[in-house]
Structure formats: C-alpha cells, structure tokens
C-alpha positions as CSV (number, residue, x, y, z in Angstrom):
1,V,89.4,127.2,115.7
2,L,90.6,127.5,112.1
3,P,88.0,127.4,109.3
4,V,88.0,124.2,107.2
5,P,87.7,125.2,103.4
6,V,86.4,122.2,101.4
7,F,88.4,122.2,98.1
8,Q,87.2,120.0,95.4
9,L,88.1,119.5,91.6
10,G,86.3,117.3,89.4
11,E,87.5,113.9,88.9
12,G,89.3,113.6,85.4
13,D,88.6,117.1,84.2
14,G,92.2,118.1,83.9
15,A,91.9,121.1,86.3
16,Y,95.0,121.8,88.4
17,L,96.2,124.2,91.0
18,E,98.7,127.0,90.0
19,S,99.8,130.2,91.9
20,V,97.3,129.5,94.8
21,T,98.0,130.3,98.5
22,F,96.2,128.7,101.3
23,S,96.4,130.7,104.4
24,N,95.3,130.5,108.0
25,C,92.9,127.7,107.7
26,N,92.5,123.9,107.7
27,L,91.9,122.0,104.4
28,A,89.9,119.2,103.0
29,F,90.7,117.9,99.6
30,Y,88.2,115.8,97.4
31,G,87.9,114.7,93.7
32,D,90.9,115.0,91.4
33,V,93.5,117.6,92.8
34,Q,96.6,118.1,90.7
35,L,99.4,120.3,92.0
36,Y,101.4,122.4,89.5
37,T,103.6,125.5,90.3
38,N,103.5,128.0,93.0
39,V,101.0,126.4,95.3
40,N,101.8,127.7,98.9
41,F,100.6,126.7,102.3
42,S,100.8,129.5,105.0
43,S,99.7,128.6,108.6
44,V,97.7,125.7,107.3
45,G,96.9,123.6,110.5
46,L,95.9,120.3,109.0
47,I,95.0,118.7,105.6
48,N,92.3,116.1,105.2
49,N,93.0,114.5,101.9
50,H,90.2,112.4,100.4
51,A,91.4,113.2,96.9
52,L,93.3,111.7,94.3
53,L,96.3,114.2,94.8
54,T,98.9,114.1,92.2
55,N,101.4,116.3,90.1
56,R,100.1,117.8,87.1
57,P,100.5,115.2,84.2
58,G,103.9,115.4,82.5
59,S,105.3,117.7,85.3
60,S,107.7,116.9,88.0
61,I,106.5,118.8,91.0
62,T,108.1,119.6,94.6
63,Q,105.5,120.6,97.0
64,N,106.5,122.1,100.4
65,L,103.8,121.5,103.0
66,T,105.2,123.9,105.5
67,N,104.6,127.2,107.5
68,G,102.8,126.0,110.6
69,M,101.3,122.8,109.3
70,Q,100.8,120.2,112.0
71,T,99.0,117.2,110.7
72,L,98.2,115.3,107.3
73,Y,95.5,112.8,107.2
74,N,95.5,110.8,104.1
75,Y,92.2,109.1,103.4
76,G,92.6,109.2,99.6
77,S,95.6,108.6,97.3
78,I,98.7,110.8,97.1
79,G,100.7,109.6,94.1
80,N,102.4,110.4,90.9
81,S,100.1,111.4,88.0
82,P,99.1,108.4,85.7
83,G,99.8,110.9,82.9
84,G,103.5,111.2,83.9
85,G,105.8,113.1,85.9
86,T,106.4,112.9,89.7
87,L,105.3,114.4,92.9
88,T,107.7,115.0,95.7
89,L,106.2,116.1,99.1
90,N,108.5,118.0,101.7
91,Y,106.4,117.6,104.8
92,Y,107.0,119.9,107.8
93,G,104.2,118.5,110.0
94,A,104.4,116.7,113.2
95,Y,101.7,114.0,112.5
96,L,101.1,111.6,109.6
97,Y,97.8,109.6,109.8
98,D,97.7,107.3,106.6
99,Y,94.3,105.5,105.9
100,G,94.8,105.4,102.1
101,T,97.6,105.2,99.7
102,L,100.9,107.0,99.8
103,S,102.7,106.1,96.5
104,N,104.3,109.4,95.3
105,Y,107.8,109.6,94.0
106,R,109.4,110.9,97.3
107,F,107.9,111.8,100.7
108,A,110.5,113.9,102.7
109,W,109.8,114.5,106.2
110,S,111.6,117.8,107.1
111,R,110.5,118.7,110.6
112,T,112.8,118.8,113.6
113,G,111.8,117.3,117.0
114,T,109.4,114.2,117.5
115,C,107.1,113.3,114.8
116,Y,104.3,110.7,115.0
117,I,103.3,108.1,112.4
118,Y,99.9,106.2,112.3
119,H,99.4,103.7,109.5
120,A,95.9,102.1,109.6
121,A,95.7,98.3,109.3
122,G,93.5,98.7,106.2
123,A,95.6,101.2,104.4
124,A,97.8,100.2,101.5
125,P,101.6,99.6,102.3
126,I,103.4,102.9,101.9
127,S,105.0,102.6,98.3
128,C,106.5,106.0,97.5
129,G,109.8,105.8,95.7
130,T,111.6,107.1,98.7
131,F,110.4,107.8,102.2
132,A,113.1,110.1,103.8
133,C,114.2,112.5,106.6
134,T,116.0,115.6,105.7
135,V,116.9,117.1,109.1
136,S,119.5,116.2,111.6
137,S,117.4,116.5,114.8
138,A,114.3,114.6,114.5
139,A,112.9,111.3,116.0
140,Y,109.8,109.2,114.9
141,Q,107.3,107.6,117.2
142,L,105.1,104.9,116.0
143,L,101.4,104.9,116.7
144,S,100.8,101.7,114.9
145,D,102.4,99.0,113.0
146,L,104.1,100.6,109.7
147,V,104.4,98.8,106.5
148,F,106.4,99.5,103.4
149,N,106.3,97.9,100.0
150,D,108.8,98.6,97.1
151,C,110.0,101.9,99.0
152,S,113.5,103.0,99.6
153,I,113.9,104.4,103.3
154,D,116.6,106.8,104.3
155,L,116.0,108.6,107.7
156,N,119.3,110.3,108.1
157,N,120.4,108.3,111.1
158,R,117.1,109.3,113.2
159,T,115.5,107.0,115.6
160,V,112.3,105.2,115.2
161,Y,110.5,104.4,118.5
162,M,108.7,101.1,118.1
163,A,107.3,101.0,121.6
164,N,104.7,103.7,122.8
165,G,104.1,103.1,126.5
166,A,102.7,99.5,127.0
167,E,102.2,99.2,123.1
168,N,104.8,97.5,120.9
169,Y,104.5,98.1,117.2
170,D,106.2,96.2,114.1
171,V,107.8,97.6,111.0
172,S,108.1,95.7,107.7
173,S,109.9,96.5,104.4
174,V,108.7,94.2,101.7
175,N,110.2,94.5,98.2
176,G,110.4,92.8,95.0
177,S,113.3,90.6,94.0
178,S,115.5,93.6,93.0
179,G,115.5,94.9,96.6
180,K,115.4,98.4,97.9
181,L,117.8,100.4,99.9
182,V,117.0,100.8,103.7
183,Q,119.5,103.1,105.3
184,R,120.6,105.3,108.1
185,I,117.9,104.2,110.6
186,V,118.1,103.4,114.2
187,F,115.1,101.2,115.3
188,S,114.6,101.4,119.0
189,G,112.3,98.8,120.6
190,N,112.1,95.6,122.7
191,P,111.8,91.9,121.6
192,A,108.2,92.2,121.5
193,S,108.5,94.5,118.4
194,V,109.6,93.1,115.2
195,L,111.6,94.7,112.2
196,T,110.9,92.5,109.1
197,L,113.2,93.2,106.0
198,N,112.4,91.4,102.8
199,N,114.5,91.9,99.7
200,A,116.7,94.9,100.8
201,T,120.0,96.4,100.9
202,L,120.9,97.6,104.5
203,N,123.3,100.3,105.1
204,S,123.8,101.9,108.6
205,V,120.7,100.1,110.1
206,T,120.6,99.2,113.9
207,C,117.8,97.5,115.8
208,S,117.3,96.8,119.3
209,A,114.0,95.1,118.6
210,S,113.6,91.6,117.1
211,T,114.7,91.4,113.4
212,I,113.6,89.0,110.7
213,T,115.2,88.9,107.3
214,Q,113.6,87.3,104.2
215,G,114.2,87.0,100.5
216,T,117.7,88.3,99.8
217,V,119.1,90.9,102.3
218,S,122.5,92.4,101.3
219,L,124.6,94.0,104.1
220,S,126.6,97.2,103.4
221,S,128.4,99.0,106.2
222,S,127.5,99.5,109.8
223,N,124.7,97.3,110.5
224,S,123.9,95.8,113.7
225,F,121.0,93.9,115.5
226,A,119.8,92.4,118.9
227,G,117.9,89.2,118.1
228,L,118.1,88.2,114.4
229,T,116.1,85.5,112.6
230,N,117.2,84.8,109.1
231,Q,114.5,83.2,106.9
232,G,116.1,83.9,103.5
233,T,119.7,84.7,102.1
234,L,121.8,87.0,104.2
235,R,124.9,88.2,102.5
236,N,127.7,90.9,102.3
237,N,126.8,93.4,99.6
238,N,130.5,94.8,99.4
239,T,133.7,93.5,98.0
240,S,135.5,94.4,101.3
241,S,135.0,92.4,104.6
242,Q,131.9,93.5,106.6
243,N,131.2,92.6,110.3
244,L,127.6,92.2,111.5
245,P,127.4,92.5,115.3
246,V,124.5,90.5,116.8
247,S,124.1,91.1,120.4
248,G,121.4,88.5,121.1
249,T,120.4,85.2,119.5
250,L,120.9,84.4,115.9
251,V,118.4,81.9,114.3
252,N,119.1,80.6,110.8
253,S,115.8,79.0,109.8
254,P,115.2,75.9,107.6
255,G,116.2,76.7,104.1
256,A,117.9,79.9,105.0
257,T,121.4,80.7,104.2
258,I,123.9,83.0,105.6
259,T,126.9,83.5,102.9
260,N,129.6,85.9,101.9
261,G,128.0,87.5,98.8
262,S,130.3,90.1,97.1
263,G,132.9,89.8,99.8
264,P,133.6,88.2,103.1
265,L,131.0,88.4,105.9
266,V,131.9,88.2,109.4
267,I,129.3,87.7,112.1
268,T,130.1,88.6,115.7
269,L,127.6,87.0,117.9
270,A,127.1,87.5,121.5
271,G,124.1,85.2,122.1
272,S,123.0,81.7,121.3
273,L,123.0,80.2,117.8
274,F,120.1,78.0,116.5
275,N,120.9,76.8,112.9
276,S,118.6,74.8,110.8
277,G,119.8,76.1,107.5
278,T,123.1,76.7,105.7
279,I,125.9,78.7,107.1
280,N,128.9,79.1,104.8
281,H,130.1,82.7,105.2
282,N,133.7,83.7,106.3
283,Q,133.7,83.8,110.0
284,L,131.4,83.3,112.9
285,I,133.0,85.0,115.9
286,L,131.4,84.0,119.3
287,N,131.8,86.8,121.7
288,N,129.7,85.9,124.5
289,S,130.3,86.7,128.2
290,A,128.1,84.1,129.7
291,Q,127.2,80.6,128.6
292,V,125.2,80.3,125.3
293,D,123.5,77.5,123.5
294,L,124.7,76.0,120.2
295,F,122.1,74.2,118.2
296,H,122.5,72.6,114.7
297,S,119.8,70.5,113.0
298,S,120.6,70.9,109.4
299,A,121.9,68.0,107.2
300,T,124.3,70.6,105.8
301,P,127.3,70.9,108.1
302,I,128.4,74.4,109.2
303,S,130.9,75.4,106.5
304,C,132.1,78.9,107.6
305,A,135.9,79.3,107.1
306,F,136.4,80.1,110.8
307,F,134.2,79.3,113.8
308,L,135.8,81.1,116.6
309,S,135.4,82.0,120.3
310,S,136.6,85.3,121.5
311,G,134.5,86.0,124.5
312,S,134.8,84.9,128.1
313,G,131.7,82.6,128.3
314,G,131.2,79.0,127.8
315,Y,129.0,76.9,125.6
316,R,126.2,74.4,125.9
317,L,125.5,72.0,123.1
318,R,121.7,71.4,122.4
319,S,122.4,69.1,119.5
320,D,125.2,67.5,117.6
321,L,127.5,70.0,115.9
322,G,128.8,69.1,112.4
323,F,131.5,71.1,110.6
324,Q,132.8,70.9,107.1
325,N,135.8,72.7,105.7
326,C,135.7,74.9,108.8
327,S,138.4,75.5,111.4
328,V,136.9,75.6,114.9
329,D,138.5,77.2,118.0
330,F,136.8,77.5,121.2
331,N,139.8,79.4,122.7
332,L,140.1,77.2,125.9
333,K,136.3,78.0,126.8
334,T,134.1,74.9,128.3
335,V,131.8,73.3,126.1
336,Q,129.1,71.3,127.9
337,M,128.3,68.5,125.5
338,H,124.9,67.5,127.2
339,D,121.7,68.8,128.4
340,D,118.6,67.4,129.9
341,S,117.8,65.8,126.7
342,G,120.9,63.9,126.1
343,D,124.6,63.7,125.1
344,Y,125.9,65.3,122.0
345,G,129.1,65.2,119.8
346,I,131.3,67.4,117.6
347,S,132.5,66.5,114.2
348,V,134.9,68.3,111.9
349,A,135.6,67.1,108.3
350,G,137.8,68.4,105.6
351,A,141.5,68.8,104.9
352,S,143.7,71.3,106.7
353,H,140.8,72.2,109.1
354,Y,140.8,71.7,112.8
355,L,138.9,71.7,116.1
356,Q,141.1,73.1,119.0
357,D,141.0,74.6,122.4
358,A,137.9,73.2,123.8
359,I,137.5,72.1,127.4
C-alpha cells in the first residue's frame, strides 16, 4: 500500500509549488495549493484534493498528472486563480470522482483505454473552459449522471457509455445564451438515458439515447440522433445545407421552433412526428420503413419548403395536418386518415405549392 502524504499550504498565504517531485505515493491536498513550474508526479497512485487548487496568480500553467496515476478525487475546488492566469490539467488517470468544483481553464483527459467518470449529485456542474480528450483510443464509462455548465466539450470522436449494467445515466450541457461548442462525441445509450443540450453548437455529435434540445441549438456538420425532443430553437449553423438524421421519433414541443438558421436545414426522419410548435426549415424527409404516426397540434401550419416521403412505409394521422407554403409529396404511400379517436384531414395553403401522391 502506498503511503499517503498530506500536503497543505495555508489559505491565502501566497505559497506555491515550484520544482517539486511527488514520487511513489498517494497524495492529499488541503488548504490553498498553487501550482507553478516544474511540479512533477511520478508513480502517484491517487490524489485526494480537498484544497483550493489553482495556478499561481498571473501565470498560465499546464500541469501533467501522469506516470502511473489512477484516480483523482476532487472534494475541493480545481480552478483558475482569482488573481489571474489559467490552469490546464492533462490527466492520465483512469478514474475521476468529482464531489466539488471543477472550473479550471482546460481539463484534458489523455489516457488510452476505458476511463470512468463519477459526478456527485451535490457537486457543482463541471464548468471548466474546455473538457477534452486528447487521445484516439479511449472510451468513457459513466458511473453517475454528468452535468456541464458553460463548458465546451470535445472528446475526439470517443464514445461515452451512458448505461452501466442495469443503470442508465443522463448527460446535460447547460450554457449561457452565447452557447458553447459540443463536438466529436458518440453518446451510446438507450431511451432511458437522456442527453440534454441547452444553448450549444453541435459538431459531429451522435446519440443513440434520448436527446432533448433547449434554448438555441445550432447544428454544424455530421450530427445524428435516435429520439429527439426539441424544446427550444433548433437551426442550421452553416451557410451550406446540413442534414440531420433522426432514426426515432421527433417531438417539437409547444413554443419550440425548427428553422433554417444560416443555411438550409434538412431533417431525415425515420420515426414518427409529433409537432406542437413551429416547423419552417427547408426540408423534412420522411424515410420510414414501417408505418409511423404524424401529429400536429400547433395553430401554426407546417411551413417547411418541402415535406417529402422517401421511405417504404406508410403513415397514420393522429390529428389534422395543416401546411402553409409547403410542397407535400407522400410518394404514393398510404396515408391512414383516421385512428381510434376519429377522422382527420389534410390542408395545404399557399400559391405554387402542392399535395401529391398520397393514397
């Protein structure tokens, strides 16, 4: 068993670590611990941080937590110094247990293989400037729900496993009105897990669990979702056309909007559509292989430029469908205009627009 030196610096006394090597031990930090230059960790098994751990004021420090490290327990606060400068942590351990505050400039996970994340329910949301993966052969297993706030996330196309045995965990990224970049992540889960994205720009994000978008969520390239519930504004972030595949059900909630943004947005939908908001983006392409449901309860007619069927399955109406300035083509598929609750109609308004090829 490795010894556990307890290292403490007095709170607010201005002391800092410089040219120090910790070797063949476990560590516990207390007090006010400031990192400066040439601080090395060699065969340190774990760190229990109970301290206010920062960079030395006015200095931008990159600290490598490497050489045999396995576990970081954060019970205190890891952040940038209130006196200025930044702290970047390059973390090579396998386990991160966060019970406190993680708000430094950059947390870069640099270990290959499977890594494990636990974020306590009472901990502050992770709010470092960037939470990143720097290697090409890693995966992340959740041991709890995971919450980010005003944090850019870039996991280098690695997978986040949202289920652990019988347990299903949620991930949320909640940001201010300016939004944050969430990119290059594969979220792997089932519908019992929920990915919530609030005020974010998405680039190369895929999710096989349930996804909820809130605030303004802007889409760059190569995003895809299983089930998607939009509760805010979902739009294209590029001037070029972007396609968003949704393999399950698309729910557009009351007051929510799906729109083009900077350029045309195309949604390719393999599941059912339940719309209670505004849909006015470029194209909604129905690519279902079996019969799916179509529901529209908004007073605002669907007004995407094109509402098109390209799959082999038919459709069952769960309400009246109203279209305005939208060309509708069911491509010779059967549209069942009734269910157990009643009979429904389809209306199309607007010059030079049409309803065609519905059986």
